[in-house]
Amino acid sequence: MNLAINDLYSSRTDRTSAIIARRDPVVYGGGTYASALESDQVAAYERDGFLMLENVFNSDEVQELLDEVRRMSADPAITSMEEAITEPGSDEVRSIFRVHELSQMLGRLACDPRLIHVARQLLGSEVYMHQSRANMKPGFKGKEFYWHSDFETWHVEDGMPGMRALSCSVLLTDNNACNGPLMLVPGSHQQFISCQGVTPDEHYKKSLKKQEYGVPDPVSLRLLAEQGGIQAMTAKAGSVVFFECNTMHGSNGNISPWPRANVFMVYNSMENTLEAPRYGLTPRPEHIATRKQFTPLVPLEDEVTA
Ligand code: 6CS
Ligand code: FE
C-alpha cells in the first residue's frame, strides 16, 4: 500500500513497532483563537499533553448529569442499541457512544462554553464532535482500558489526518486511586508509537471491549513512562481533564465498590475532518466516528433563541 509511504504516522503495517517524532503543533494558532485558558495553562497543556481543571461543574450540575447517564444505562431502548457496549464477560454497561445526540442534556454539555472554548482555543479553529461517550466503569466489574493513543486508532481506523483533536473527560463521580482513574503519560504526545499487527475489519466490535490491535509495544511504553512518569487523574466529580489526541493513556479495572462514571467529548478541528480509513478498511459506524457531516458546534451562549 503506498498510502503508508507518504503517511507521517503509519501504523499497523506489516512492519515492526517504531517511535516516530510528532510533526504537528500541539497548540494551534498560538492559543489565541479563544480566551478560556490563561497562558500558563496553555503552556502546561502544550508541555504535558493534558490539563486538569477542578471545580468546573458544581454539585447540582454533576448530580443531574450523573442521573442522566445512569438513566440511559438502565434504559432498554438505549442498552439494546449498537451505541451501548457491555463489559467483557458481563451485561454491565461499559460505554454508551453518541451520548450528545441520544440525550438533550448531554447535547447541551457538548456545547457548554466551559468545554468548547477550551477546545477552540487549543485547536485554533471551530470544532465539531468526532465522538462522544459515557464510560461507566461500574464498581467490581469495570474492566481496564489498556494503554493507547486515541490518535493512533482514529488515524488508522477513521482516517483522521493529523493530530488536531482533543478529548475532554468530565468526571461525574470522584475518581480516586481505587476506582480506575485515567492515567496519562506526560510528554508522550510528542512521540507517535507505530503499532504492530494488521487491523481486522470491524475491529471496533471487539476493541471497544478490549483492544488487541493498536496496542503499543512494551519497550516503547517503558521508554515513554521512564521519560515522563505516569500521572493518575484523581479528582473530585465536576473536574474536567482535557487531553491531546496522541497522549498515551489507559486505566485500570475497577474492583472497588465505587463506580467511576466519566463523560468524554472528543472535539476535532474543522480543519482536520476525516478522510478514508487507512488500508482500505471499512469506515467505522457514525456513532463511533462522525463522518457524514462535519458541523461546527455552536457554543451555547451564542445560540440565537427564537
Ligand atoms: O476506538 C476508539 O475510538 C476509542 N477507543 C479507546 C480505547 N479510547 C478512545 C476511543 O473511544
Ligand atoms: Fe482512549
PDB file of C-alpha atoms and ligand atoms in Angstrom:
ATOM      1  CA  MET A   1       0.000   0.000   0.000  1.00  0.00           C
ATOM      2  CA  ASN A   2       1.792   3.203  -0.964  1.00  0.00           C
ATOM      3  CA  LEU A   3      -0.572   5.243   1.203  1.00  0.00           C
ATOM      4  CA  ALA A   4       1.640   4.157   4.072  1.00  0.00           C
ATOM      5  CA  ILE A   5       4.798   5.522   2.431  1.00  0.00           C
ATOM      6  CA  ASN A   6       3.509   9.110   2.462  1.00  0.00           C
ATOM      7  CA  ASP A   7       1.920   8.736   5.839  1.00  0.00           C
ATOM      8  CA  LEU A   8       3.814  10.545   8.600  1.00  0.00           C
ATOM      9  CA  TYR A   9       2.117   8.388  11.171  1.00  0.00           C
ATOM     10  CA  SER A  10       1.886   4.976   9.629  1.00  0.00           C
ATOM     11  CA  SER A  11       0.866   2.196  11.972  1.00  0.00           C
ATOM     12  CA  ARG A  12      -0.367  -1.384  11.804  1.00  0.00           C
ATOM     13  CA  THR A  13       1.562  -2.111   8.661  1.00  0.00           C
ATOM     14  CA  ASP A  14       3.286  -5.465   8.464  1.00  0.00           C
ATOM     15  CA  ARG A  15       6.413  -3.857   9.927  1.00  0.00           C
ATOM     16  CA  THR A  16       7.654  -3.850  13.483  1.00  0.00           C
ATOM     17  CA  SER A  17       6.897  -1.171  16.114  1.00  0.00           C
ATOM     18  CA  ALA A  18       8.583   2.226  15.862  1.00  0.00           C
ATOM     19  CA  ILE A  19       8.733   5.552  17.636  1.00  0.00           C
ATOM     20  CA  ILE A  20       8.091   8.476  15.297  1.00  0.00           C
ATOM     21  CA  ALA A  21       8.598  12.116  16.346  1.00  0.00           C
ATOM     22  CA  ARG A  22       5.459  14.231  16.228  1.00  0.00           C
ATOM     23  CA  ARG A  23       5.441  16.772  13.398  1.00  0.00           C
ATOM     24  CA  ASP A  24       2.164  18.553  14.202  1.00  0.00           C
ATOM     25  CA  PRO A  25       1.719  21.502  16.562  1.00  0.00           C
ATOM     26  CA  VAL A  26       0.161  20.766  19.950  1.00  0.00           C
ATOM     27  CA  VAL A  27      -1.467  24.166  20.411  1.00  0.00           C
ATOM     28  CA  TYR A  28      -2.676  25.738  17.193  1.00  0.00           C
ATOM     29  CA  GLY A  29      -2.637  29.442  16.366  1.00  0.00           C
ATOM     30  CA  GLY A  30      -0.609  30.207  19.473  1.00  0.00           C
ATOM     31  CA  GLY A  31      -3.628  29.534  21.682  1.00  0.00           C
ATOM     32  CA  THR A  32      -5.227  32.859  20.748  1.00  0.00           C
ATOM     33  CA  TYR A  33      -8.402  31.656  18.998  1.00  0.00           C
ATOM     34  CA  ALA A  34     -10.404  31.907  22.241  1.00  0.00           C
ATOM     35  CA  SER A  35      -9.616  33.059  25.737  1.00  0.00           C
ATOM     36  CA  ALA A  36     -10.877  30.363  28.089  1.00  0.00           C
ATOM     37  CA  LEU A  37      -7.440  29.450  29.489  1.00  0.00           C
ATOM     38  CA  GLU A  38      -4.601  31.537  30.916  1.00  0.00           C
ATOM     39  CA  SER A  39      -1.261  31.374  29.107  1.00  0.00           C
ATOM     40  CA  ASP A  40       0.340  29.220  31.823  1.00  0.00           C
ATOM     41  CA  GLN A  41      -2.482  26.690  31.408  1.00  0.00           C
ATOM     42  CA  VAL A  42      -1.962  26.622  27.650  1.00  0.00           C
ATOM     43  CA  ALA A  43       1.779  26.131  28.240  1.00  0.00           C
ATOM     44  CA  ALA A  44       1.130  23.246  30.655  1.00  0.00           C
ATOM     45  CA  TYR A  45      -1.141  21.534  28.111  1.00  0.00           C
ATOM     46  CA  GLU A  46       1.485  22.013  25.420  1.00  0.00           C
ATOM     47  CA  ARG A  47       4.241  20.576  27.622  1.00  0.00           C
ATOM     48  CA  ASP A  48       2.341  17.656  29.211  1.00  0.00           C
ATOM     49  CA  GLY A  49      -0.315  16.841  26.623  1.00  0.00           C
ATOM     50  CA  PHE A  50      -3.123  17.354  29.128  1.00  0.00           C
ATOM     51  CA  LEU A  51      -4.632  19.789  31.588  1.00  0.00           C
ATOM     52  CA  MET A  52      -6.851  19.134  34.593  1.00  0.00           C
ATOM     53  CA  LEU A  53      -9.342  21.806  35.658  1.00  0.00           C
ATOM     54  CA  GLU A  54     -11.029  21.318  39.014  1.00  0.00           C
ATOM     55  CA  ASN A  55     -14.485  22.505  40.113  1.00  0.00           C
ATOM     56  CA  VAL A  56     -15.702  23.246  36.598  1.00  0.00           C
ATOM     57  CA  PHE A  57     -19.201  21.871  37.237  1.00  0.00           C
ATOM     58  CA  ASN A  58     -20.979  22.368  40.560  1.00  0.00           C
ATOM     59  CA  SER A  59     -22.508  19.529  42.549  1.00  0.00           C
ATOM     60  CA  ASP A  60     -26.070  20.127  41.269  1.00  0.00           C
ATOM     61  CA  GLU A  61     -24.882  20.004  37.670  1.00  0.00           C
ATOM     62  CA  VAL A  62     -22.846  16.871  38.348  1.00  0.00           C
ATOM     63  CA  GLN A  63     -25.815  15.163  40.024  1.00  0.00           C
ATOM     64  CA  GLU A  64     -28.088  15.911  37.053  1.00  0.00           C
ATOM     65  CA  LEU A  65     -25.520  14.611  34.573  1.00  0.00           C
ATOM     66  CA  LEU A  66     -24.842  11.501  36.628  1.00  0.00           C
ATOM     67  CA  ASP A  67     -28.579  10.780  36.963  1.00  0.00           C
ATOM     68  CA  GLU A  68     -28.882  11.181  33.206  1.00  0.00           C
ATOM     69  CA  VAL A  69     -26.101   8.715  32.306  1.00  0.00           C
ATOM     70  CA  ARG A  70     -27.406   6.234  34.892  1.00  0.00           C
ATOM     71  CA  ARG A  71     -30.902   6.556  33.475  1.00  0.00           C
ATOM     72  CA  MET A  72     -29.502   5.920  29.988  1.00  0.00           C
ATOM     73  CA  SER A  73     -27.527   2.870  31.143  1.00  0.00           C
ATOM     74  CA  ALA A  74     -30.718   1.359  32.549  1.00  0.00           C
ATOM     75  CA  ASP A  75     -32.997   2.249  29.628  1.00  0.00           C
ATOM     76  CA  PRO A  76     -33.610  -0.832  27.440  1.00  0.00           C
ATOM     77  CA  ALA A  77     -34.311   1.465  24.480  1.00  0.00           C
ATOM     78  CA  ILE A  78     -30.682   2.574  24.767  1.00  0.00           C
ATOM     79  CA  THR A  79     -28.972  -0.580  26.022  1.00  0.00           C
ATOM     80  CA  SER A  80     -30.369  -2.503  23.062  1.00  0.00           C
ATOM     81  CA  MET A  81     -28.732  -0.059  20.631  1.00  0.00           C
ATOM     82  CA  GLU A  82     -25.353  -0.531  18.929  1.00  0.00           C
ATOM     83  CA  GLU A  83     -24.246   2.555  20.830  1.00  0.00           C
ATOM     84  CA  ALA A  84     -24.197   0.596  24.086  1.00  0.00           C
ATOM     85  CA  ILE A  85     -21.118  -1.564  24.745  1.00  0.00           C
ATOM     86  CA  THR A  86     -21.159  -4.066  27.603  1.00  0.00           C
ATOM     87  CA  GLU A  87     -18.211  -5.123  29.743  1.00  0.00           C
ATOM     88  CA  PRO A  88     -16.336  -8.228  28.583  1.00  0.00           C
ATOM     89  CA  GLY A  89     -17.892 -11.174  30.382  1.00  0.00           C
ATOM     90  CA  SER A  90     -20.917  -9.383  31.830  1.00  0.00           C
ATOM     91  CA  ASP A  91     -24.066  -7.440  30.899  1.00  0.00           C
ATOM     92  CA  GLU A  92     -22.993  -4.298  32.719  1.00  0.00           C
ATOM     93  CA  VAL A  93     -22.834  -1.235  30.507  1.00  0.00           C
ATOM     94  CA  ARG A  94     -19.204  -0.253  29.815  1.00  0.00           C
ATOM     95  CA  SER A  95     -19.742   2.630  27.387  1.00  0.00           C
ATOM     96  CA  ILE A  96     -22.521   4.422  25.592  1.00  0.00           C
ATOM     97  CA  PHE A  97     -21.486   6.230  22.410  1.00  0.00           C
ATOM     98  CA  ARG A  98     -23.085   9.248  20.679  1.00  0.00           C
ATOM     99  CA  VAL A  99     -24.442  10.474  24.005  1.00  0.00           C
ATOM    100  CA  HIS A 100     -24.533  14.078  22.788  1.00  0.00           C
ATOM    101  CA  GLU A 101     -27.292  13.065  20.374  1.00  0.00           C
ATOM    102  CA  LEU A 102     -29.051  10.454  22.496  1.00  0.00           C
ATOM    103  CA  SER A 103     -29.626  12.919  25.325  1.00  0.00           C
ATOM    104  CA  GLN A 104     -30.599  16.577  25.187  1.00  0.00           C
ATOM    105  CA  MET A 105     -28.784  17.266  28.424  1.00  0.00           C
ATOM    106  CA  LEU A 106     -25.556  15.810  27.075  1.00  0.00           C
ATOM    107  CA  GLY A 107     -26.098  17.651  23.803  1.00  0.00           C
ATOM    108  CA  ARG A 108     -26.067  20.850  25.833  1.00  0.00           C
ATOM    109  CA  LEU A 109     -22.950  19.698  27.660  1.00  0.00           C
ATOM    110  CA  ALA A 110     -21.220  19.242  24.286  1.00  0.00           C
ATOM    111  CA  CYS A 111     -21.765  22.943  23.573  1.00  0.00           C
ATOM    112  CA  ASP A 112     -21.059  24.159  27.082  1.00  0.00           C
ATOM    113  CA  PRO A 113     -18.769  27.196  26.864  1.00  0.00           C
ATOM    114  CA  ARG A 114     -16.602  25.766  29.680  1.00  0.00           C
ATOM    115  CA  LEU A 115     -15.617  22.908  27.379  1.00  0.00           C
ATOM    116  CA  ILE A 116     -15.962  24.162  23.873  1.00  0.00           C
ATOM    117  CA  HIS A 117     -13.995  27.386  24.237  1.00  0.00           C
ATOM    118  CA  VAL A 118     -11.070  25.465  25.676  1.00  0.00           C
ATOM    119  CA  ALA A 119     -11.185  23.121  22.666  1.00  0.00           C
ATOM    120  CA  ARG A 120     -11.457  26.049  20.230  1.00  0.00           C
ATOM    121  CA  GLN A 121      -8.573  27.845  21.904  1.00  0.00           C
ATOM    122  CA  LEU A 122      -6.208  24.865  21.874  1.00  0.00           C
ATOM    123  CA  LEU A 123      -7.156  23.665  18.395  1.00  0.00           C
ATOM    124  CA  GLY A 124      -7.163  27.167  16.909  1.00  0.00           C
ATOM    125  CA  SER A 125     -10.359  26.776  14.919  1.00  0.00           C
ATOM    126  CA  GLU A 126     -14.012  25.886  15.081  1.00  0.00           C
ATOM    127  CA  VAL A 127     -14.612  22.328  16.232  1.00  0.00           C
ATOM    128  CA  TYR A 128     -17.083  19.502  15.691  1.00  0.00           C
ATOM    129  CA  MET A 129     -17.827  16.341  17.651  1.00  0.00           C
ATOM    130  CA  HIS A 130     -15.748  13.421  16.396  1.00  0.00           C
ATOM    131  CA  GLN A 131     -17.019  11.052  19.099  1.00  0.00           C
ATOM    132  CA  SER A 132     -18.853  11.273  22.407  1.00  0.00           C
ATOM    133  CA  ARG A 133     -19.341   8.618  25.012  1.00  0.00           C
ATOM    134  CA  ALA A 134     -20.052   7.858  28.647  1.00  0.00           C
ATOM    135  CA  ASN A 135     -17.719   5.360  30.294  1.00  0.00           C
ATOM    136  CA  MET A 136     -19.438   3.850  33.301  1.00  0.00           C
ATOM    137  CA  LYS A 137     -16.574   1.795  34.873  1.00  0.00           C
ATOM    138  CA  PRO A 138     -19.012   0.052  37.256  1.00  0.00           C
ATOM    139  CA  GLY A 139     -17.803  -0.974  40.713  1.00  0.00           C
ATOM    140  CA  PHE A 140     -16.404  -4.581  40.899  1.00  0.00           C
ATOM    141  CA  LYS A 141     -16.991  -5.255  37.198  1.00  0.00           C
ATOM    142  CA  GLY A 142     -15.477  -2.353  35.253  1.00  0.00           C
ATOM    143  CA  LYS A 143     -12.541  -3.668  33.241  1.00  0.00           C
ATOM    144  CA  GLU A 144      -9.401  -1.783  32.265  1.00  0.00           C
ATOM    145  CA  PHE A 145      -8.643   0.275  29.174  1.00  0.00           C
ATOM    146  CA  TYR A 146      -5.145  -0.804  28.143  1.00  0.00           C
ATOM    147  CA  TRP A 147      -2.513   1.817  27.139  1.00  0.00           C
ATOM    148  CA  HIS A 148      -3.188   3.523  23.837  1.00  0.00           C
ATOM    149  CA  SER A 149      -3.062   6.740  21.879  1.00  0.00           C
ATOM    150  CA  ASP A 150      -6.535   7.652  20.630  1.00  0.00           C
ATOM    151  CA  PHE A 151      -4.986   9.294  17.576  1.00  0.00           C
ATOM    152  CA  GLU A 152      -3.402   6.009  16.541  1.00  0.00           C
ATOM    153  CA  THR A 153      -6.855   4.426  16.265  1.00  0.00           C
ATOM    154  CA  TRP A 154      -8.539   7.491  14.777  1.00  0.00           C
ATOM    155  CA  HIS A 155      -5.788   7.855  12.169  1.00  0.00           C
ATOM    156  CA  VAL A 156      -5.833   4.209  11.067  1.00  0.00           C
ATOM    157  CA  GLU A 157      -9.479   3.239  11.541  1.00  0.00           C
ATOM    158  CA  ASP A 158     -11.197   6.594  10.952  1.00  0.00           C
ATOM    159  CA  GLY A 159      -8.775   8.379   8.577  1.00  0.00           C
ATOM    160  CA  MET A 160      -8.193  11.375  10.845  1.00  0.00           C
ATOM    161  CA  PRO A 161      -5.383  13.144   9.000  1.00  0.00           C
ATOM    162  CA  GLY A 162      -3.438  14.981  11.712  1.00  0.00           C
ATOM    163  CA  MET A 163      -3.111  15.490  15.444  1.00  0.00           C
ATOM    164  CA  ARG A 164      -5.600  18.317  15.858  1.00  0.00           C
ATOM    165  CA  ALA A 165      -8.211  16.845  18.171  1.00  0.00           C
ATOM    166  CA  LEU A 166      -8.620  16.565  21.910  1.00  0.00           C
ATOM    167  CA  SER A 167     -10.753  14.708  24.406  1.00  0.00           C
ATOM    168  CA  CYS A 168     -12.294  16.184  27.442  1.00  0.00           C
ATOM    169  CA  SER A 169     -13.330  13.912  30.253  1.00  0.00           C
ATOM    170  CA  VAL A 170     -15.943  15.292  32.623  1.00  0.00           C
ATOM    171  CA  LEU A 171     -15.754  13.465  35.951  1.00  0.00           C
ATOM    172  CA  LEU A 172     -19.252  12.590  37.166  1.00  0.00           C
ATOM    173  CA  THR A 173     -18.103  10.640  40.226  1.00  0.00           C
ATOM    174  CA  ASP A 174     -14.991  11.207  42.278  1.00  0.00           C
ATOM    175  CA  ASN A 175     -12.071   9.487  40.535  1.00  0.00           C
ATOM    176  CA  ASN A 176      -9.840   8.089  43.275  1.00  0.00           C
ATOM    177  CA  ALA A 177      -6.796   5.838  43.497  1.00  0.00           C
ATOM    178  CA  CYS A 178      -9.021   2.753  43.780  1.00  0.00           C
ATOM    179  CA  ASN A 179     -11.730   3.073  41.127  1.00  0.00           C
ATOM    180  CA  GLY A 180      -9.615   3.058  37.968  1.00  0.00           C
ATOM    181  CA  PRO A 181      -8.856   6.712  37.218  1.00  0.00           C
ATOM    182  CA  LEU A 182      -7.489   7.805  33.866  1.00  0.00           C
ATOM    183  CA  MET A 183      -3.690   7.543  33.793  1.00  0.00           C
ATOM    184  CA  LEU A 184      -1.695   9.752  31.446  1.00  0.00           C
ATOM    185  CA  VAL A 185       1.968   9.778  30.448  1.00  0.00           C
ATOM    186  CA  PRO A 186       3.163  13.400  30.499  1.00  0.00           C
ATOM    187  CA  GLY A 187       5.037  14.372  27.337  1.00  0.00           C
ATOM    188  CA  SER A 188       4.039  11.219  25.455  1.00  0.00           C
ATOM    189  CA  HIS A 189       2.059  13.267  22.922  1.00  0.00           C
ATOM    190  CA  GLN A 190       5.395  14.260  21.331  1.00  0.00           C
ATOM    191  CA  GLN A 191       6.007  10.701  20.071  1.00  0.00           C
ATOM    192  CA  PHE A 192       3.840   8.574  17.837  1.00  0.00           C
ATOM    193  CA  ILE A 193       4.099   4.883  18.649  1.00  0.00           C
ATOM    194  CA  SER A 194       3.589   2.949  15.473  1.00  0.00           C
ATOM    195  CA  CYS A 195       1.974  -0.360  16.405  1.00  0.00           C
ATOM    196  CA  GLN A 196       2.434  -3.838  15.038  1.00  0.00           C
ATOM    197  CA  GLY A 197      -0.304  -6.073  13.652  1.00  0.00           C
ATOM    198  CA  VAL A 198      -2.698  -5.687  10.755  1.00  0.00           C
ATOM    199  CA  THR A 199      -6.201  -4.495  11.709  1.00  0.00           C
ATOM    200  CA  PRO A 200      -9.033  -6.957  11.070  1.00  0.00           C
ATOM    201  CA  ASP A 201     -12.159  -5.462   9.514  1.00  0.00           C
ATOM    202  CA  GLU A 202     -14.865  -4.494  12.023  1.00  0.00           C
ATOM    203  CA  HIS A 203     -12.189  -4.385  14.689  1.00  0.00           C
ATOM    204  CA  TYR A 204     -14.301  -1.972  16.760  1.00  0.00           C
ATOM    205  CA  LYS A 205     -16.734  -4.740  17.666  1.00  0.00           C
ATOM    206  CA  LYS A 206     -14.029  -6.212  19.871  1.00  0.00           C
ATOM    207  CA  SER A 207     -11.734  -3.263  20.542  1.00  0.00           C
ATOM    208  CA  LEU A 208     -14.312  -1.233  22.437  1.00  0.00           C
ATOM    209  CA  LYS A 209     -14.496  -4.040  24.975  1.00  0.00           C
ATOM    210  CA  LYS A 210     -10.806  -4.946  24.882  1.00  0.00           C
ATOM    211  CA  GLN A 211      -8.263  -3.614  22.437  1.00  0.00           C
ATOM    212  CA  GLU A 212      -5.905  -6.021  20.670  1.00  0.00           C
ATOM    213  CA  TYR A 213      -4.590  -4.023  17.689  1.00  0.00           C
ATOM    214  CA  GLY A 214      -3.225  -0.508  18.001  1.00  0.00           C
ATOM    215  CA  VAL A 215      -1.646  -1.647  21.237  1.00  0.00           C
ATOM    216  CA  PRO A 216       1.788  -0.121  21.834  1.00  0.00           C
ATOM    217  CA  ASP A 217       4.758  -2.422  22.477  1.00  0.00           C
ATOM    218  CA  PRO A 218       6.230  -2.681  25.996  1.00  0.00           C
ATOM    219  CA  VAL A 219       9.658  -1.264  25.064  1.00  0.00           C
ATOM    220  CA  SER A 220       8.132   1.988  23.750  1.00  0.00           C
ATOM    221  CA  LEU A 221       5.731   2.206  26.685  1.00  0.00           C
ATOM    222  CA  ARG A 222       8.549   1.770  29.171  1.00  0.00           C
ATOM    223  CA  LEU A 223      10.565   4.475  27.464  1.00  0.00           C
ATOM    224  CA  LEU A 224       7.677   6.962  27.488  1.00  0.00           C
ATOM    225  CA  ALA A 225       6.874   6.239  31.123  1.00  0.00           C
ATOM    226  CA  GLU A 226      10.526   6.497  32.170  1.00  0.00           C
ATOM    227  CA  GLN A 227      10.810   9.855  30.435  1.00  0.00           C
ATOM    228  CA  GLY A 228       7.573  11.387  31.618  1.00  0.00           C
ATOM    229  CA  GLY A 229       6.305   9.277  34.507  1.00  0.00           C
ATOM    230  CA  ILE A 230       2.622   8.377  34.871  1.00  0.00           C
ATOM    231  CA  GLN A 231       0.023  10.663  36.384  1.00  0.00           C
ATOM    232  CA  ALA A 232      -3.340   9.432  37.655  1.00  0.00           C
ATOM    233  CA  MET A 233      -6.141  11.938  37.169  1.00  0.00           C
ATOM    234  CA  THR A 234      -7.623  11.597  40.633  1.00  0.00           C
ATOM    235  CA  ALA A 235     -10.007  14.451  41.366  1.00  0.00           C
ATOM    236  CA  LYS A 236     -13.466  15.287  42.590  1.00  0.00           C
ATOM    237  CA  ALA A 237     -16.571  14.961  40.462  1.00  0.00           C
ATOM    238  CA  GLY A 238     -17.096  18.153  38.469  1.00  0.00           C
ATOM    239  CA  SER A 239     -13.446  18.317  37.387  1.00  0.00           C
ATOM    240  CA  VAL A 240     -12.524  18.105  33.718  1.00  0.00           C
ATOM    241  CA  VAL A 241      -9.426  16.618  32.081  1.00  0.00           C
ATOM    242  CA  PHE A 242      -8.525  17.909  28.625  1.00  0.00           C
ATOM    243  CA  PHE A 243      -6.062  15.633  26.857  1.00  0.00           C
ATOM    244  CA  GLU A 244      -4.411  15.778  23.485  1.00  0.00           C
ATOM    245  CA  CYS A 245      -5.358  13.074  20.992  1.00  0.00           C
ATOM    246  CA  ASN A 246      -1.889  11.493  20.924  1.00  0.00           C
ATOM    247  CA  THR A 247      -1.258  11.422  24.678  1.00  0.00           C
ATOM    248  CA  MET A 248      -0.608   7.881  25.862  1.00  0.00           C
ATOM    249  CA  HIS A 249      -3.267   6.837  28.370  1.00  0.00           C
ATOM    250  CA  GLY A 250      -5.113   3.950  29.937  1.00  0.00           C
ATOM    251  CA  SER A 251      -6.883   2.991  33.130  1.00  0.00           C
ATOM    252  CA  ASN A 252      -7.042   0.042  35.485  1.00  0.00           C
ATOM    253  CA  GLY A 253     -10.060  -2.115  36.196  1.00  0.00           C
ATOM    254  CA  ASN A 254     -12.393  -1.091  38.978  1.00  0.00           C
ATOM    255  CA  ILE A 255     -12.544  -3.706  41.716  1.00  0.00           C
ATOM    256  CA  SER A 256     -13.612  -1.084  44.250  1.00  0.00           C
ATOM    257  CA  PRO A 257     -17.311  -0.759  45.114  1.00  0.00           C
ATOM    258  CA  TRP A 258     -17.325   2.829  43.773  1.00  0.00           C
ATOM    259  CA  PRO A 259     -18.311   3.375  40.165  1.00  0.00           C
ATOM    260  CA  ARG A 260     -16.207   5.732  38.075  1.00  0.00           C
ATOM    261  CA  ALA A 261     -18.506   7.453  35.598  1.00  0.00           C
ATOM    262  CA  ASN A 262     -16.987   9.947  33.158  1.00  0.00           C
ATOM    263  CA  VAL A 263     -18.376  11.553  30.019  1.00  0.00           C
ATOM    264  CA  PHE A 264     -15.960  12.092  27.123  1.00  0.00           C
ATOM    265  CA  MET A 265     -16.389  14.611  24.374  1.00  0.00           C
ATOM    266  CA  VAL A 266     -13.902  14.442  21.510  1.00  0.00           C
ATOM    267  CA  TYR A 267     -13.550  17.699  19.647  1.00  0.00           C
ATOM    268  CA  ASN A 268     -11.833  17.689  16.283  1.00  0.00           C
ATOM    269  CA  SER A 269     -10.790  20.762  14.311  1.00  0.00           C
ATOM    270  CA  MET A 270     -12.913  21.702  11.305  1.00  0.00           C
ATOM    271  CA  GLU A 271      -9.518  21.806   9.517  1.00  0.00           C
ATOM    272  CA  ASN A 272      -8.888  18.129  10.293  1.00  0.00           C
ATOM    273  CA  THR A 273     -12.013  16.358   9.065  1.00  0.00           C
ATOM    274  CA  LEU A 274     -11.848  12.659   8.257  1.00  0.00           C
ATOM    275  CA  GLU A 275     -10.517  11.064   5.106  1.00  0.00           C
ATOM    276  CA  ALA A 276     -10.866   7.410   4.145  1.00  0.00           C
ATOM    277  CA  PRO A 277      -9.639   4.936   6.760  1.00  0.00           C
ATOM    278  CA  ARG A 278      -6.177   3.508   6.072  1.00  0.00           C
ATOM    279  CA  TYR A 279      -5.517   0.253   4.202  1.00  0.00           C
ATOM    280  CA  GLY A 280      -8.985   0.116   2.644  1.00  0.00           C
ATOM    281  CA  LEU A 281     -10.646  -0.572   5.994  1.00  0.00           C
ATOM    282  CA  THR A 282     -14.407  -0.112   6.129  1.00  0.00           C
ATOM    283  CA  PRO A 283     -15.305   3.153   7.909  1.00  0.00           C
ATOM    284  CA  ARG A 284     -16.492   2.636  11.483  1.00  0.00           C
ATOM    285  CA  PRO A 285     -20.133   3.476  12.112  1.00  0.00           C
ATOM    286  CA  GLU A 286     -21.287   7.041  12.573  1.00  0.00           C
ATOM    287  CA  HIS A 287     -21.852   6.656  16.308  1.00  0.00           C
ATOM    288  CA  ILE A 288     -18.145   5.958  16.815  1.00  0.00           C
ATOM    289  CA  ALA A 289     -16.723   8.401  14.280  1.00  0.00           C
ATOM    290  CA  THR A 290     -18.682  11.278  12.756  1.00  0.00           C
ATOM    291  CA  ARG A 291     -18.131  11.276   9.012  1.00  0.00           C
ATOM    292  CA  LYS A 292     -21.388  12.010   7.138  1.00  0.00           C
ATOM    293  CA  GLN A 293     -21.475  15.663   8.014  1.00  0.00           C
ATOM    294  CA  PHE A 294     -18.963  17.860   9.806  1.00  0.00           C
ATOM    295  CA  THR A 295     -20.977  20.549  11.564  1.00  0.00           C
ATOM    296  CA  PRO A 296     -19.237  23.132  13.735  1.00  0.00           C
ATOM    297  CA  LEU A 297     -20.619  23.184  17.257  1.00  0.00           C
ATOM    298  CA  VAL A 298     -22.115  26.453  18.393  1.00  0.00           C
ATOM    299  CA  PRO A 299     -21.234  27.458  21.964  1.00  0.00           C
ATOM    300  CA  LEU A 300     -24.466  27.629  23.968  1.00  0.00           C
ATOM    301  CA  GLU A 301     -24.189  31.296  24.884  1.00  0.00           C
ATOM    302  CA  ASP A 302     -24.011  32.216  21.172  1.00  0.00           C
ATOM    303  CA  GLU A 303     -27.177  30.390  20.273  1.00  0.00           C
ATOM    304  CA  VAL A 304     -29.864  32.556  18.804  1.00  0.00           C
ATOM    305  CA  THR A 305     -33.035  31.976  20.765  1.00  0.00           C
ATOM    306  CA  ALA A 306     -36.292  32.314  18.940  1.00  0.00           C
TER     307      ALA A 306
HETATM  308  O1  6CS B   1     -11.734   3.254  19.350  1.00  0.00           O
HETATM  309  C1  6CS B   1     -11.917   4.368  19.810  1.00  0.00           C
HETATM  310  O2  6CS B   1     -12.266   5.320  19.124  1.00  0.00           O
HETATM  311  C2  6CS B   1     -11.664   4.569  21.238  1.00  0.00           C
HETATM  312  N1  6CS B   1     -11.075   3.597  21.996  1.00  0.00           N
HETATM  313  C3  6CS B   1     -10.472   3.899  23.102  1.00  0.00           C
HETATM  314  C4  6CS B   1      -9.924   2.811  23.934  1.00  0.00           C
HETATM  315  N2  6CS B   1     -10.366   5.180  23.505  1.00  0.00           N
HETATM  316  C5  6CS B   1     -10.889   6.263  22.710  1.00  0.00           C
HETATM  317  C6  6CS B   1     -11.966   5.856  21.804  1.00  0.00           C
HETATM  318  O3  6CS B   1     -13.208   5.746  22.422  1.00  0.00           O
HETATM  319 FE    FE B   2      -8.744   6.490  24.785  1.00  0.00          FE
END
